[in-house]
XYZ file of C-alpha atoms in Angstrom:
420
model
C 100.166 137.852 73.075
C 98.759 139.081 76.840
C 96.627 137.359 79.172
C 93.628 139.724 78.332
C 93.963 139.345 74.714
C 93.913 134.946 75.403
C 91.104 135.916 77.230
C 89.610 138.102 74.275
C 90.753 135.751 71.409
C 89.145 132.696 73.771
C 85.852 134.203 74.964
C 86.689 133.613 78.047
C 84.627 134.336 81.101
C 85.989 137.332 83.505
C 85.892 134.712 86.450
C 87.432 131.400 85.236
C 86.075 128.272 86.081
C 89.099 126.529 87.969
C 91.915 127.623 90.588
C 95.177 129.211 89.057
C 98.192 126.709 89.626
C 100.493 129.775 89.866
C 98.466 131.646 92.572
C 98.702 127.468 94.530
C 102.022 127.693 93.847
C 102.627 131.476 95.526
C 100.559 130.423 98.497
C 102.724 127.942 99.237
C 105.633 129.717 99.249
C 104.021 132.755 101.423
C 103.274 129.557 104.045
C 106.582 128.585 104.196
C 108.245 132.394 104.057
C 105.603 132.758 106.733
C 106.735 129.314 108.487
C 110.938 130.455 108.481
C 111.272 127.424 106.270
C 111.590 128.560 102.780
C 114.246 127.412 100.920
C 116.022 128.784 98.222
C 119.734 128.742 96.527
C 122.385 130.836 98.158
C 124.702 132.924 96.830
C 128.530 131.233 95.771
C 131.120 132.786 97.570
C 133.089 135.523 95.606
C 135.598 133.267 94.665
C 133.582 130.986 92.920
C 132.877 134.182 90.751
C 136.791 134.529 90.156
C 138.251 135.013 86.910
C 138.838 131.466 85.192
C 140.668 132.962 82.426
C 143.833 133.089 85.087
C 146.275 130.255 85.204
C 144.492 128.841 88.250
C 142.352 125.593 88.367
C 139.183 126.218 89.044
C 139.022 123.652 91.575
C 141.799 125.044 94.206
C 140.237 128.694 94.212
C 140.113 128.902 97.906
C 137.069 130.887 99.689
C 137.217 132.561 103.679
C 134.584 130.134 104.293
C 135.301 126.355 106.028
C 133.227 123.172 104.482
C 130.960 121.803 107.265
C 127.999 120.883 105.068
C 129.035 118.928 102.272
C 129.731 115.550 101.285
C 132.851 115.735 99.723
C 134.369 113.295 102.527
C 137.924 112.871 100.916
C 138.079 116.249 99.234
C 138.588 114.263 95.984
C 135.942 116.546 94.427
C 138.141 119.715 95.125
C 141.585 117.703 94.294
C 143.005 119.150 91.242
C 145.078 115.963 91.245
C 141.809 113.675 90.984
C 140.932 116.389 88.526
C 143.851 115.410 86.412
C 143.998 112.085 86.674
C 140.291 111.522 85.313
C 141.291 113.918 82.357
C 144.188 111.644 81.715
C 142.182 108.450 81.948
C 139.425 110.045 79.752
C 142.187 111.052 77.220
C 143.465 107.690 77.060
C 139.713 105.976 76.534
C 138.733 108.969 73.890
C 142.778 107.537 72.209
C 141.003 104.164 71.666
C 138.518 105.751 68.859
C 141.096 108.034 66.936
C 140.369 107.538 63.186
C 137.250 105.840 63.651
C 134.571 107.174 60.975
C 132.638 104.490 61.745
C 132.659 104.431 65.925
C 133.090 107.510 66.770
C 133.246 108.825 71.024
C 130.262 110.030 72.139
C 129.421 112.609 75.002
C 126.484 111.307 76.262
C 124.942 107.806 76.673
C 122.376 108.683 73.616
C 119.633 106.756 75.927
C 118.902 104.704 78.154
C 120.910 101.307 79.041
C 118.181 99.194 77.162
C 118.034 100.847 74.296
C 121.351 102.683 72.802
C 123.041 103.674 76.092
C 124.444 100.352 77.133
C 128.277 99.946 76.673
C 131.681 98.235 77.443
C 133.085 100.600 79.581
C 129.688 100.628 82.259
C 129.697 97.007 82.058
C 133.396 96.715 82.401
C 132.732 98.959 85.342
C 129.860 97.071 86.895
C 132.094 94.079 86.688
C 134.805 96.115 88.667
C 132.624 97.150 91.270
C 131.132 93.463 92.648
C 134.654 92.447 92.504
C 135.615 90.314 95.426
C 138.191 93.323 95.700
C 135.105 96.174 95.950
C 132.025 95.424 96.969
C 132.675 91.774 96.853
C 129.002 90.513 95.484
C 127.993 88.393 92.823
C 126.361 91.426 90.362
C 126.261 95.010 90.359
C 124.417 97.869 88.223
C 124.854 101.266 87.902
C 122.767 104.323 88.979
C 122.043 107.797 87.854
C 122.214 108.761 91.637
C 121.814 106.803 94.911
C 118.375 108.585 94.963
C 117.042 106.985 91.470
C 118.622 103.332 93.341
C 116.994 103.954 96.003
C 113.898 104.526 94.679
C 114.468 101.735 92.106
C 115.018 99.296 94.356
C 111.943 99.799 97.099
C 109.337 100.893 94.343
C 109.641 97.666 92.209
C 110.078 94.625 94.519
C 107.293 92.170 93.680
C 105.245 92.680 97.136
C 102.128 90.852 97.869
C 99.147 92.543 99.668
C 96.804 89.110 100.357
C 97.476 85.736 100.551
C 100.086 86.782 104.173
C 101.363 90.009 102.961
C 104.781 90.919 103.004
C 106.054 94.375 104.886
C 108.913 96.451 105.333
C 110.442 97.150 108.842
C 112.548 100.860 108.123
C 114.766 102.624 110.626
C 112.972 105.513 112.205
C 115.511 107.570 110.764
C 116.382 106.623 106.905
C 117.048 108.864 104.332
C 114.215 110.264 101.995
C 115.061 108.808 99.296
C 114.184 104.768 101.094
C 111.208 106.533 102.706
C 109.747 108.170 99.178
C 110.757 104.501 97.651
C 108.278 102.565 100.352
C 105.787 104.964 99.332
C 106.019 104.473 95.927
C 105.719 100.643 96.582
C 103.291 98.355 95.857
C 102.748 97.775 99.290
C 99.965 98.421 101.261
C 100.982 101.242 103.866
C 99.504 98.948 106.353
C 102.330 96.686 105.943
C 105.144 98.899 106.492
C 106.970 99.243 110.211
C 109.357 101.738 111.852
C 111.464 100.822 114.768
C 113.266 102.879 116.884
C 116.933 104.424 115.175
C 119.796 101.865 115.593
C 117.963 99.918 118.829
C 118.232 96.272 117.572
C 115.813 95.285 120.787
C 112.847 97.463 119.429
C 113.612 96.073 115.187
C 112.743 92.547 116.935
C 109.991 93.508 118.487
C 108.786 94.535 115.018
C 109.356 91.570 113.185
C 108.106 89.515 116.182
C 104.983 91.464 115.345
C 105.201 90.959 111.946
C 105.505 87.654 112.395
C 102.508 87.024 114.055
C 100.137 89.324 111.833
C 101.450 87.026 108.918
C 100.633 84.156 110.995
C 97.121 85.102 111.686
C 96.546 85.674 108.059
C 97.911 82.513 106.476
C 99.880 79.439 107.667
C 101.815 79.293 104.591
C 106.165 79.161 105.221
C 108.929 79.257 103.230
C 108.983 80.333 99.489
C 104.794 80.580 99.445
C 104.980 82.912 102.679
C 105.399 86.139 103.105
C 108.750 88.327 102.832
C 109.985 91.112 105.449
C 112.411 93.615 104.022
C 114.386 95.506 106.350
C 115.477 99.009 105.237
C 118.771 100.412 107.300
C 121.520 102.922 106.527
C 125.079 102.018 107.641
C 126.229 105.611 108.758
C 123.368 108.032 109.304
C 125.055 111.226 108.040
C 122.995 113.968 110.494
C 124.760 111.987 113.685
C 127.319 110.652 112.010
C 126.107 107.497 114.270
C 126.283 103.989 112.599
C 124.092 101.246 113.028
C 124.980 97.908 114.441
C 124.998 96.108 111.309
C 125.955 92.674 112.058
C 123.369 92.297 114.840
C 120.755 93.619 112.244
C 121.725 90.992 109.900
C 121.968 88.138 112.606
C 118.391 88.819 113.984
C 117.029 89.274 110.098
C 118.757 85.504 109.161
C 116.736 84.457 112.604
C 113.501 84.720 111.472
C 113.934 84.725 107.778
C 114.042 88.561 106.770
C 116.463 90.283 104.297
C 118.344 93.705 104.995
C 118.789 96.155 102.318
C 121.393 98.335 103.408
C 122.721 102.457 102.350
C 125.834 102.591 102.346
C 126.155 106.304 101.002
C 127.986 107.693 104.189
C 130.223 104.712 104.711
C 131.824 104.430 101.501
C 134.973 106.141 101.281
C 135.062 106.727 104.663
C 135.400 102.906 106.252
C 136.362 99.670 104.986
C 138.815 97.044 106.172
C 142.005 98.854 106.057
C 140.508 101.162 109.150
C 137.381 99.384 111.203
C 139.069 100.591 114.548
C 137.617 103.793 113.498
C 134.476 102.737 113.911
C 134.721 101.686 117.835
C 136.135 104.847 119.767
C 137.731 103.911 123.272
C 138.818 106.480 126.274
C 137.181 109.326 124.045
C 139.962 108.763 121.248
C 137.159 108.300 118.609
C 134.170 109.760 116.783
C 131.933 106.908 118.107
C 132.612 107.190 121.923
C 129.315 107.446 122.669
C 128.223 104.424 120.636
C 128.054 101.047 122.657
C 126.207 98.911 120.049
C 128.484 99.080 117.402
C 129.550 95.694 115.955
C 133.618 94.312 116.914
C 135.495 94.199 113.331
C 136.337 90.748 112.153
C 139.970 90.174 111.375
C 141.098 91.282 107.858
C 140.822 87.603 106.462
C 141.139 88.519 102.826
C 143.716 90.698 101.811
C 142.022 91.140 98.841
C 139.803 93.453 100.000
C 140.485 97.497 100.207
C 139.949 100.186 102.622
C 137.221 102.493 101.584
C 134.903 100.292 100.755
C 132.018 100.652 103.471
C 130.951 99.778 106.781
C 130.006 96.106 105.049
C 133.767 95.877 104.297
C 135.094 96.831 107.221
C 133.046 94.240 109.085
C 133.483 91.276 106.484
C 129.721 90.878 106.254
C 129.400 91.147 102.160
C 128.446 87.587 102.281
C 125.886 87.718 105.128
C 123.211 85.343 104.175
C 120.358 88.084 105.397
C 122.356 90.694 102.917
C 119.665 91.649 100.336
C 121.600 94.371 98.922
C 123.179 97.687 99.624
C 123.782 100.762 97.664
C 126.979 102.538 97.355
C 126.471 106.416 96.405
C 129.318 108.066 94.529
C 128.024 111.686 95.100
C 130.062 111.916 98.926
C 132.893 110.418 99.651
C 133.782 109.553 95.914
C 133.325 112.829 94.750
C 130.940 113.009 91.684
C 128.078 111.575 90.906
C 125.757 108.100 90.293
C 125.428 105.574 92.574
C 125.689 101.452 92.312
C 123.364 98.472 93.718
C 125.430 95.727 94.323
C 123.604 92.040 94.928
C 122.812 88.665 93.479
C 122.440 88.376 89.709
C 118.644 87.745 90.375
C 118.416 90.854 92.159
C 120.408 92.998 89.087
C 118.616 91.194 86.445
C 115.038 92.191 88.000
C 115.557 95.651 88.472
C 116.975 96.032 84.700
C 113.426 94.373 83.924
C 111.141 96.184 86.185
C 113.329 99.553 87.735
C 111.704 101.970 86.128
C 114.170 104.553 86.993
C 116.822 102.872 85.271
C 114.568 101.033 82.283
C 113.065 104.986 81.717
C 116.296 107.336 82.124
C 119.545 108.391 79.846
C 122.290 105.974 81.258
C 125.109 108.114 82.702
C 127.688 109.345 79.672
C 131.477 108.642 79.193
C 132.931 110.798 81.264
C 130.812 110.166 84.494
C 131.981 106.500 84.311
C 135.695 107.063 83.817
C 135.479 109.156 86.858
C 133.513 106.819 88.640
C 136.371 104.447 88.402
C 139.180 106.872 89.053
C 137.444 107.614 92.035
C 137.749 104.220 93.541
C 141.413 103.981 92.709
C 141.806 106.894 94.594
C 139.890 105.794 97.660
C 140.565 102.258 97.593
C 144.489 102.856 97.264
C 147.292 104.559 99.265
C 145.951 108.130 98.304
C 142.258 107.048 100.315
C 144.015 105.841 102.930
C 145.915 108.856 103.729
C 143.003 110.848 103.376
C 140.717 108.371 105.750
C 143.723 109.179 108.038
C 142.937 113.167 107.439
C 139.277 112.843 108.094
C 139.861 110.817 111.677
C 142.358 113.428 112.876
C 140.390 116.341 112.054
C 137.597 114.652 113.457
C 138.812 113.500 116.809
C 140.969 117.162 116.993
C 137.321 119.255 116.179
C 135.526 117.187 119.292
C 138.409 117.660 120.892
C 138.067 121.614 120.846
C 134.088 121.331 121.142
C 134.382 119.400 124.436
C 136.688 121.857 125.747
C 134.738 125.129 124.734
C 131.376 123.013 125.925
C 133.127 122.550 129.559
C 134.347 126.335 129.370
C 130.623 126.819 128.762
C 129.473 124.904 131.633
C 131.251 126.448 134.051
C 129.904 129.779 133.015
C 126.012 128.707 132.937
C 126.116 126.113 135.243
C 122.178 125.733 134.344
C 122.810 124.720 130.818
C 122.178 121.551 129.781
C 123.646 119.913 126.514
C 125.723 116.594 125.332
C 128.044 116.314 122.722
C 126.764 113.060 121.274
């Protein structure tokens, strides 16, 4: 039935009372087009549409493009060996159900974890991720994405807006998922504060200001007083700079604040075995321009593996000011999902109050198997080899870029630039 037929059938007037949502959508899109900021899905490279009936694995197809854009830092998402490893592990998982008519394997989780979507596979994986050899925390909870995990934590915490209001202090360059999590929280916007990117002194200044505001509003202290949560990332994806995590945690602890750390871009790239890559001397490393990076601790626990993130590299998983960490699987792990690592209290609280967790269908078994196999690769010999290759490429890229920029500077002395 056409629009005109509907109008006649329902006796609608020529001039509708309300504006068209479709018209407004088009207005917003037209505005972005005019501003040159319209987003669109890019056409796939020709090789991505190649004949999949050939014997070539689609994951190994090459194109004329070099990847400087994706988050597949270790190349696991495109690795045919990793693909085979996952499929082999999944076949082994399915073999447990052979011949079972009463308990057949499922393709999907069938529901949220609180209904029909929980499984021994999920719980075993969470125990593995929380174990001393991985993220070394009391407990862990898997989410469908890093975005979901950040929204879950920040939107569900029991903030108070009176009797000594709680506060959130956020690095000004944190990811959109953290920003939206704060916006969705029950905290009054006036109790959200920003500090200059990776500037510990500015963070301490904000902490002191929050402390003064709290003293004016209440005389209560300790458990009955306000709570302050500091939100940062370990590695910031746009510039690749690392937060001075230890100094942030130490400063927070001095004043009774706690810290949430998003390890999305630290997982797989850094860990106990390559903490030296976080500090470059004499221009030999990607972070040579950053003089605020914490010195890594000695590897006192040989059970720890490489690739678990910046917290693992600095041996800070048990710092008393650490509230929780979020580790996203869509970057170096080459798959999908995320895990929140923290106290048993926090995990139990999220199971009860985190709406993205409570109301989302859980990850399917194949995803859980993929996550486990990704960690096995990241934390093992293959992960060490791939991390070494990453930093070799980083060094090569910087050398070539510096040489090119110096040559450009000689040809155009008026240009001003700096390689971060």
